[in-house]
Amino acid sequence: MSSLFCARARILKGMKSRLSMHQPLYPCALSTHAKPESVGPPSKYASFTFSPDNFRAPDLPAGLRVVDVQLTVVRSDSDLDGFGKLVHDEREISVEKKNFEIVPWPVAGWRKLDPYTGDEAGTTEGDFEVKWEGDFYYGKNLAVSTPNNVYLDGLAEVPEKARADAEPNGNHLYLWMSDYHPDGGQLFWPREPIPFVVCLGPASAGDDVSPEDMQAFLIPEGKGVYFHPGTWHNGVYIQPKHSPARFLTRQGKVHARVSASWAAEFKTLLRVPLTDAIPAP
């Protein structure tokens, strides 16, 4: 089909010499020399559909590898360098203050967006609820309108030992997935001043993120956290003694979410420490 198009283009231009079909006069979208675009993930990644049902109650197998995640106590922005910022007041980062990052809408071709367009959707905000139910840790994002807003954020035990009627030990959390938002940043601020933990991966890792890219951060009582667009994260994690809890979350209104299942893709769980003790500097 592309060769026919190229041949017609040559006839219309009045070309008298017969050109080789391997040297088209004009670029052809379907040229036999066009390199096919990569579609879908590499075959090494097992597919997992993050449907509402799968997010609430994923079928997690027994015997998953466990990777321990290093914990850093956040005392300043430098501790979150490359991931985000420590927040001292829920109002300090916003679109109105021009310091909340919204990623411009991607264009389909080579032409650029007109100035001051493509990033006007702003942010949405509301409560992010977290709670422990036995060994299962759940989050619910009330800031977004999607029905896909209730998550099993983690477990107190490996899946084969987790029980709904247990008293979680509160020493750590096993994470089976993480996600990022390509459209904008995200802010979390506790409605009541409690310490909490987040687990982050660098945006630079992109879709080829691995379990070893992830790092945990302890946010002190009375503080919040802001993630840059594209930063791998999941939710906010609290010890059982603080459950249930509510956080203000502010994020890009488009709410694009890209997820990775550590369990399905890497046969792995991340073990994140859940301490709330702040050691002396």
PDB file of N, CA, C and O in Angstrom, residues 129-171:
ATOM      1  N   GLU A 129      -8.565   8.047  52.597  1.00  0.00           N
ATOM      2  CA  GLU A 129      -8.797   7.297  53.824  1.00  0.00           C
ATOM      3  C   GLU A 129      -7.936   6.039  53.845  1.00  0.00           C
ATOM      4  O   GLU A 129      -7.825   5.334  52.831  1.00  0.00           O
ATOM      5  N   VAL A 130      -7.335   5.749  54.989  1.00  0.00           N
ATOM      6  CA  VAL A 130      -6.540   4.528  55.150  1.00  0.00           C
ATOM      7  C   VAL A 130      -6.972   3.827  56.427  1.00  0.00           C
ATOM      8  O   VAL A 130      -7.355   4.466  57.418  1.00  0.00           O
ATOM      9  N   LYS A 131      -6.925   2.500  56.402  1.00  0.00           N
ATOM     10  CA  LYS A 131      -7.302   1.736  57.594  1.00  0.00           C
ATOM     11  C   LYS A 131      -6.744   0.323  57.513  1.00  0.00           C
ATOM     12  O   LYS A 131      -6.514  -0.226  56.436  1.00  0.00           O
ATOM     13  N   TRP A 132      -6.529  -0.250  58.688  1.00  0.00           N
ATOM     14  CA  TRP A 132      -6.157  -1.649  58.818  1.00  0.00           C
ATOM     15  C   TRP A 132      -7.409  -2.473  59.091  1.00  0.00           C
ATOM     16  O   TRP A 132      -8.240  -2.096  59.924  1.00  0.00           O
ATOM     17  N   GLU A 133      -7.550  -3.601  58.390  1.00  0.00           N
ATOM     18  CA  GLU A 133      -8.577  -4.596  58.670  1.00  0.00           C
ATOM     19  C   GLU A 133      -7.862  -5.928  58.814  1.00  0.00           C
ATOM     20  O   GLU A 133      -7.566  -6.600  57.826  1.00  0.00           O
ATOM     21  N   GLY A 134      -7.545  -6.301  60.061  1.00  0.00           N
ATOM     22  CA  GLY A 134      -6.694  -7.459  60.277  1.00  0.00           C
ATOM     23  C   GLY A 134      -5.323  -7.198  59.680  1.00  0.00           C
ATOM     24  O   GLY A 134      -4.721  -6.140  59.921  1.00  0.00           O
ATOM     25  N   ASP A 135      -4.826  -8.142  58.905  1.00  0.00           N
ATOM     26  CA  ASP A 135      -3.514  -7.984  58.266  1.00  0.00           C
ATOM     27  C   ASP A 135      -3.583  -7.219  56.947  1.00  0.00           C
ATOM     28  O   ASP A 135      -2.560  -7.093  56.272  1.00  0.00           O
ATOM     29  N   PHE A 136      -4.755  -6.725  56.584  1.00  0.00           N
ATOM     30  CA  PHE A 136      -4.931  -6.078  55.290  1.00  0.00           C
ATOM     31  C   PHE A 136      -5.056  -4.564  55.465  1.00  0.00           C
ATOM     32  O   PHE A 136      -5.821  -4.085  56.305  1.00  0.00           O
ATOM     33  N   TYR A 137      -4.304  -3.834  54.639  1.00  0.00           N
ATOM     34  CA  TYR A 137      -4.250  -2.377  54.736  1.00  0.00           C
ATOM     35  C   TYR A 137      -4.882  -1.780  53.481  1.00  0.00           C
ATOM     36  O   TYR A 137      -4.435  -2.041  52.358  1.00  0.00           O
ATOM     37  N   TYR A 138      -5.935  -0.974  53.685  1.00  0.00           N
ATOM     38  CA  TYR A 138      -6.722  -0.453  52.565  1.00  0.00           C
ATOM     39  C   TYR A 138      -6.623   1.069  52.472  1.00  0.00           C
ATOM     40  O   TYR A 138      -6.492   1.762  53.490  1.00  0.00           O
ATOM     41  N   GLY A 139      -6.709   1.550  51.242  1.00  0.00           N
ATOM     42  CA  GLY A 139      -6.793   2.980  50.985  1.00  0.00           C
ATOM     43  C   GLY A 139      -7.980   3.283  50.096  1.00  0.00           C
ATOM     44  O   GLY A 139      -8.373   2.459  49.263  1.00  0.00           O
ATOM     45  N   LYS A 140      -8.561   4.461  50.294  1.00  0.00           N
ATOM     46  CA  LYS A 140      -9.679   4.905  49.456  1.00  0.00           C
ATOM     47  C   LYS A 140      -9.486   6.377  49.126  1.00  0.00           C
ATOM     48  O   LYS A 140      -9.402   7.218  50.024  1.00  0.00           O
ATOM     49  N   ASN A 141      -9.416   6.690  47.840  1.00  0.00           N
ATOM     50  CA  ASN A 141      -9.167   8.053  47.374  1.00  0.00           C
ATOM     51  C   ASN A 141     -10.492   8.710  47.008  1.00  0.00           C
ATOM     52  O   ASN A 141     -11.080   8.409  45.973  1.00  0.00           O
ATOM     53  N   LEU A 142     -10.945   9.645  47.841  1.00  0.00           N
ATOM     54  CA  LEU A 142     -12.212  10.341  47.614  1.00  0.00           C
ATOM     55  C   LEU A 142     -12.034  11.618  46.794  1.00  0.00           C
ATOM     56  O   LEU A 142     -13.021  12.309  46.523  1.00  0.00           O
ATOM     57  N   ALA A 143     -10.805  11.912  46.377  1.00  0.00           N
ATOM     58  CA  ALA A 143     -10.556  13.119  45.581  1.00  0.00           C
ATOM     59  C   ALA A 143     -10.830  12.897  44.101  1.00  0.00           C
ATOM     60  O   ALA A 143     -10.959  13.852  43.349  1.00  0.00           O
ATOM     61  N   VAL A 144     -10.925  11.632  43.674  1.00  0.00           N
ATOM     62  CA  VAL A 144     -11.106  11.319  42.260  1.00  0.00           C
ATOM     63  C   VAL A 144     -12.484  10.705  42.049  1.00  0.00           C
ATOM     64  O   VAL A 144     -13.080  10.131  42.966  1.00  0.00           O
ATOM     65  N   SER A 145     -12.985  10.823  40.822  1.00  0.00           N
ATOM     66  CA  SER A 145     -14.360  10.393  40.540  1.00  0.00           C
ATOM     67  C   SER A 145     -14.443   8.977  39.995  1.00  0.00           C
ATOM     68  O   SER A 145     -15.536   8.454  39.801  1.00  0.00           O
ATOM     69  N   THR A 146     -13.334   8.332  39.738  1.00  0.00           N
ATOM     70  CA  THR A 146     -13.342   6.985  39.188  1.00  0.00           C
ATOM     71  C   THR A 146     -13.870   5.966  40.201  1.00  0.00           C
ATOM     72  O   THR A 146     -13.653   6.127  41.415  1.00  0.00           O
ATOM     73  N   PRO A 147     -14.545   4.903  39.744  1.00  0.00           N
ATOM     74  CA  PRO A 147     -14.903   3.815  40.655  1.00  0.00           C
ATOM     75  C   PRO A 147     -13.701   2.975  41.052  1.00  0.00           C
ATOM     76  O   PRO A 147     -13.794   2.162  41.971  1.00  0.00           O
ATOM     77  N   ASN A 148     -12.568   3.173  40.378  1.00  0.00           N
ATOM     78  CA  ASN A 148     -11.345   2.431  40.668  1.00  0.00           C
ATOM     79  C   ASN A 148     -10.516   3.218  41.682  1.00  0.00           C
ATOM     80  O   ASN A 148      -9.387   3.638  41.402  1.00  0.00           O
ATOM     81  N   ASN A 149     -11.080   3.406  42.870  1.00  0.00           N
ATOM     82  CA  ASN A 149     -10.439   4.265  43.875  1.00  0.00           C
ATOM     83  C   ASN A 149     -10.329   3.613  45.251  1.00  0.00           C
ATOM     84  O   ASN A 149     -10.101   4.291  46.243  1.00  0.00           O
ATOM     85  N   VAL A 150     -10.510   2.297  45.324  1.00  0.00           N
ATOM     86  CA  VAL A 150     -10.344   1.558  46.578  1.00  0.00           C
ATOM     87  C   VAL A 150      -9.247   0.531  46.349  1.00  0.00           C
ATOM     88  O   VAL A 150      -9.306  -0.245  45.391  1.00  0.00           O
ATOM     89  N   TYR A 151      -8.252   0.528  47.230  1.00  0.00           N
ATOM     90  CA  TYR A 151      -7.056  -0.264  46.963  1.00  0.00           C
ATOM     91  C   TYR A 151      -6.671  -1.113  48.172  1.00  0.00           C
ATOM     92  O   TYR A 151      -6.771  -0.663  49.318  1.00  0.00           O
ATOM     93  N   LEU A 152      -6.201  -2.325  47.901  1.00  0.00           N
ATOM     94  CA  LEU A 152      -5.443  -3.056  48.903  1.00  0.00           C
ATOM     95  C   LEU A 152      -4.020  -2.525  48.798  1.00  0.00           C
ATOM     96  O   LEU A 152      -3.270  -2.891  47.892  1.00  0.00           O
ATOM     97  N   ASP A 153      -3.651  -1.661  49.722  1.00  0.00           N
ATOM     98  CA  ASP A 153      -2.349  -0.999  49.642  1.00  0.00           C
ATOM     99  C   ASP A 153      -1.215  -1.857  50.180  1.00  0.00           C
ATOM    100  O   ASP A 153      -0.046  -1.591  49.875  1.00  0.00           O
ATOM    101  N   GLY A 154      -1.523  -2.860  50.989  1.00  0.00           N
ATOM    102  CA  GLY A 154      -0.456  -3.692  51.514  1.00  0.00           C
ATOM    103  C   GLY A 154      -0.971  -4.692  52.532  1.00  0.00           C
ATOM    104  O   GLY A 154      -2.168  -4.762  52.819  1.00  0.00           O
ATOM    105  N   LEU A 155      -0.047  -5.464  53.080  1.00  0.00           N
ATOM    106  CA  LEU A 155      -0.380  -6.508  54.047  1.00  0.00           C
ATOM    107  C   LEU A 155       0.653  -6.508  55.172  1.00  0.00           C
ATOM    108  O   LEU A 155       1.821  -6.151  54.969  1.00  0.00           O
ATOM    109  N   ALA A 156       0.215  -6.945  56.351  1.00  0.00           N
ATOM    110  CA  ALA A 156       1.125  -7.059  57.481  1.00  0.00           C
ATOM    111  C   ALA A 156       1.921  -8.348  57.443  1.00  0.00           C
ATOM    112  O   ALA A 156       2.961  -8.461  58.105  1.00  0.00           O
ATOM    113  N   GLU A 157       1.431  -9.340  56.690  1.00  0.00           N
ATOM    114  CA  GLU A 157       2.094 -10.620  56.542  1.00  0.00           C
ATOM    115  C   GLU A 157       2.136 -10.987  55.063  1.00  0.00           C
ATOM    116  O   GLU A 157       1.418 -10.394  54.249  1.00  0.00           O
ATOM    117  N   VAL A 158       2.957 -11.968  54.733  1.00  0.00           N
ATOM    118  CA  VAL A 158       2.948 -12.466  53.355  1.00  0.00           C
ATOM    119  C   VAL A 158       1.563 -13.053  53.072  1.00  0.00           C
ATOM    120  O   VAL A 158       0.845 -13.461  53.998  1.00  0.00           O
ATOM    121  N   PRO A 159       1.129 -13.082  51.808  1.00  0.00           N
ATOM    122  CA  PRO A 159      -0.264 -13.441  51.501  1.00  0.00           C
ATOM    123  C   PRO A 159      -0.735 -14.756  52.109  1.00  0.00           C
ATOM    124  O   PRO A 159      -1.875 -14.846  52.591  1.00  0.00           O
ATOM    125  N   GLU A 160       0.116 -15.770  52.121  1.00  0.00           N
ATOM    126  CA  GLU A 160      -0.318 -17.077  52.620  1.00  0.00           C
ATOM    127  C   GLU A 160      -0.528 -17.096  54.134  1.00  0.00           C
ATOM    128  O   GLU A 160      -1.157 -18.011  54.677  1.00  0.00           O
ATOM    129  N   LYS A 161      -0.037 -16.068  54.839  1.00  0.00           N
ATOM    130  CA  LYS A 161      -0.210 -15.999  56.287  1.00  0.00           C
ATOM    131  C   LYS A 161      -1.156 -14.884  56.730  1.00  0.00           C
ATOM    132  O   LYS A 161      -1.493 -14.799  57.921  1.00  0.00           O
ATOM    133  N   ALA A 162      -1.578 -14.017  55.821  1.00  0.00           N
ATOM    134  CA  ALA A 162      -2.423 -12.882  56.174  1.00  0.00           C
ATOM    135  C   ALA A 162      -3.825 -13.345  56.545  1.00  0.00           C
ATOM    136  O   ALA A 162      -4.415 -14.188  55.871  1.00  0.00           O
ATOM    137  N   ARG A 163      -4.369 -12.753  57.626  1.00  0.00           N
ATOM    138  CA  ARG A 163      -5.701 -13.111  58.100  1.00  0.00           C
ATOM    139  C   ARG A 163      -6.499 -11.841  58.377  1.00  0.00           C
ATOM    140  O   ARG A 163      -5.959 -10.863  58.916  1.00  0.00           O
ATOM    141  N   ALA A 164      -7.775 -11.884  58.053  1.00  0.00           N
ATOM    142  CA  ALA A 164      -8.646 -10.723  58.260  1.00  0.00           C
ATOM    143  C   ALA A 164      -8.958 -10.493  59.728  1.00  0.00           C
ATOM    144  O   ALA A 164      -9.338  -9.380  60.113  1.00  0.00           O
ATOM    145  N   ASP A 165      -8.821 -11.525  60.584  1.00  0.00           N
ATOM    146  CA  ASP A 165      -9.148 -11.384  62.007  1.00  0.00           C
ATOM    147  C   ASP A 165      -7.910 -11.247  62.881  1.00  0.00           C
ATOM    148  O   ASP A 165      -7.977 -11.372  64.104  1.00  0.00           O
ATOM    149  N   ALA A 166      -6.749 -10.996  62.279  1.00  0.00           N
ATOM    150  CA  ALA A 166      -5.505 -10.911  63.035  1.00  0.00           C
ATOM    151  C   ALA A 166      -5.295  -9.512  63.599  1.00  0.00           C
ATOM    152  O   ALA A 166      -5.917  -8.536  63.165  1.00  0.00           O
ATOM    153  N   GLU A 167      -4.394  -9.430  64.572  1.00  0.00           N
ATOM    154  CA  GLU A 167      -3.909  -8.149  65.065  1.00  0.00           C
ATOM    155  C   GLU A 167      -2.586  -7.873  64.357  1.00  0.00           C
ATOM    156  O   GLU A 167      -1.588  -8.546  64.636  1.00  0.00           O
ATOM    157  N   PRO A 168      -2.551  -6.920  63.420  1.00  0.00           N
ATOM    158  CA  PRO A 168      -1.306  -6.687  62.665  1.00  0.00           C
ATOM    159  C   PRO A 168      -0.173  -6.244  63.588  1.00  0.00           C
ATOM    160  O   PRO A 168      -0.394  -5.490  64.540  1.00  0.00           O
ATOM    161  N   ASN A 169       1.039  -6.713  63.299  1.00  0.00           N
ATOM    162  CA  ASN A 169       2.163  -6.412  64.187  1.00  0.00           C
ATOM    163  C   ASN A 169       2.640  -4.966  64.080  1.00  0.00           C
ATOM    164  O   ASN A 169       3.233  -4.440  65.012  1.00  0.00           O
ATOM    165  N   GLY A 170       2.395  -4.333  62.939  1.00  0.00           N
ATOM    166  CA  GLY A 170       2.744  -2.921  62.796  1.00  0.00           C
ATOM    167  C   GLY A 170       4.204  -2.632  62.599  1.00  0.00           C
ATOM    168  O   GLY A 170       4.618  -1.466  62.566  1.00  0.00           O
ATOM    169  N   ASN A 171       5.035  -3.676  62.443  1.00  0.00           N
ATOM    170  CA  ASN A 171       6.468  -3.453  62.256  1.00  0.00           C
ATOM    171  C   ASN A 171       6.844  -3.165  60.812  1.00  0.00           C
ATOM    172  O   ASN A 171       7.845  -2.514  60.542  1.00  0.00           O
TER     173      ASN A 171
END
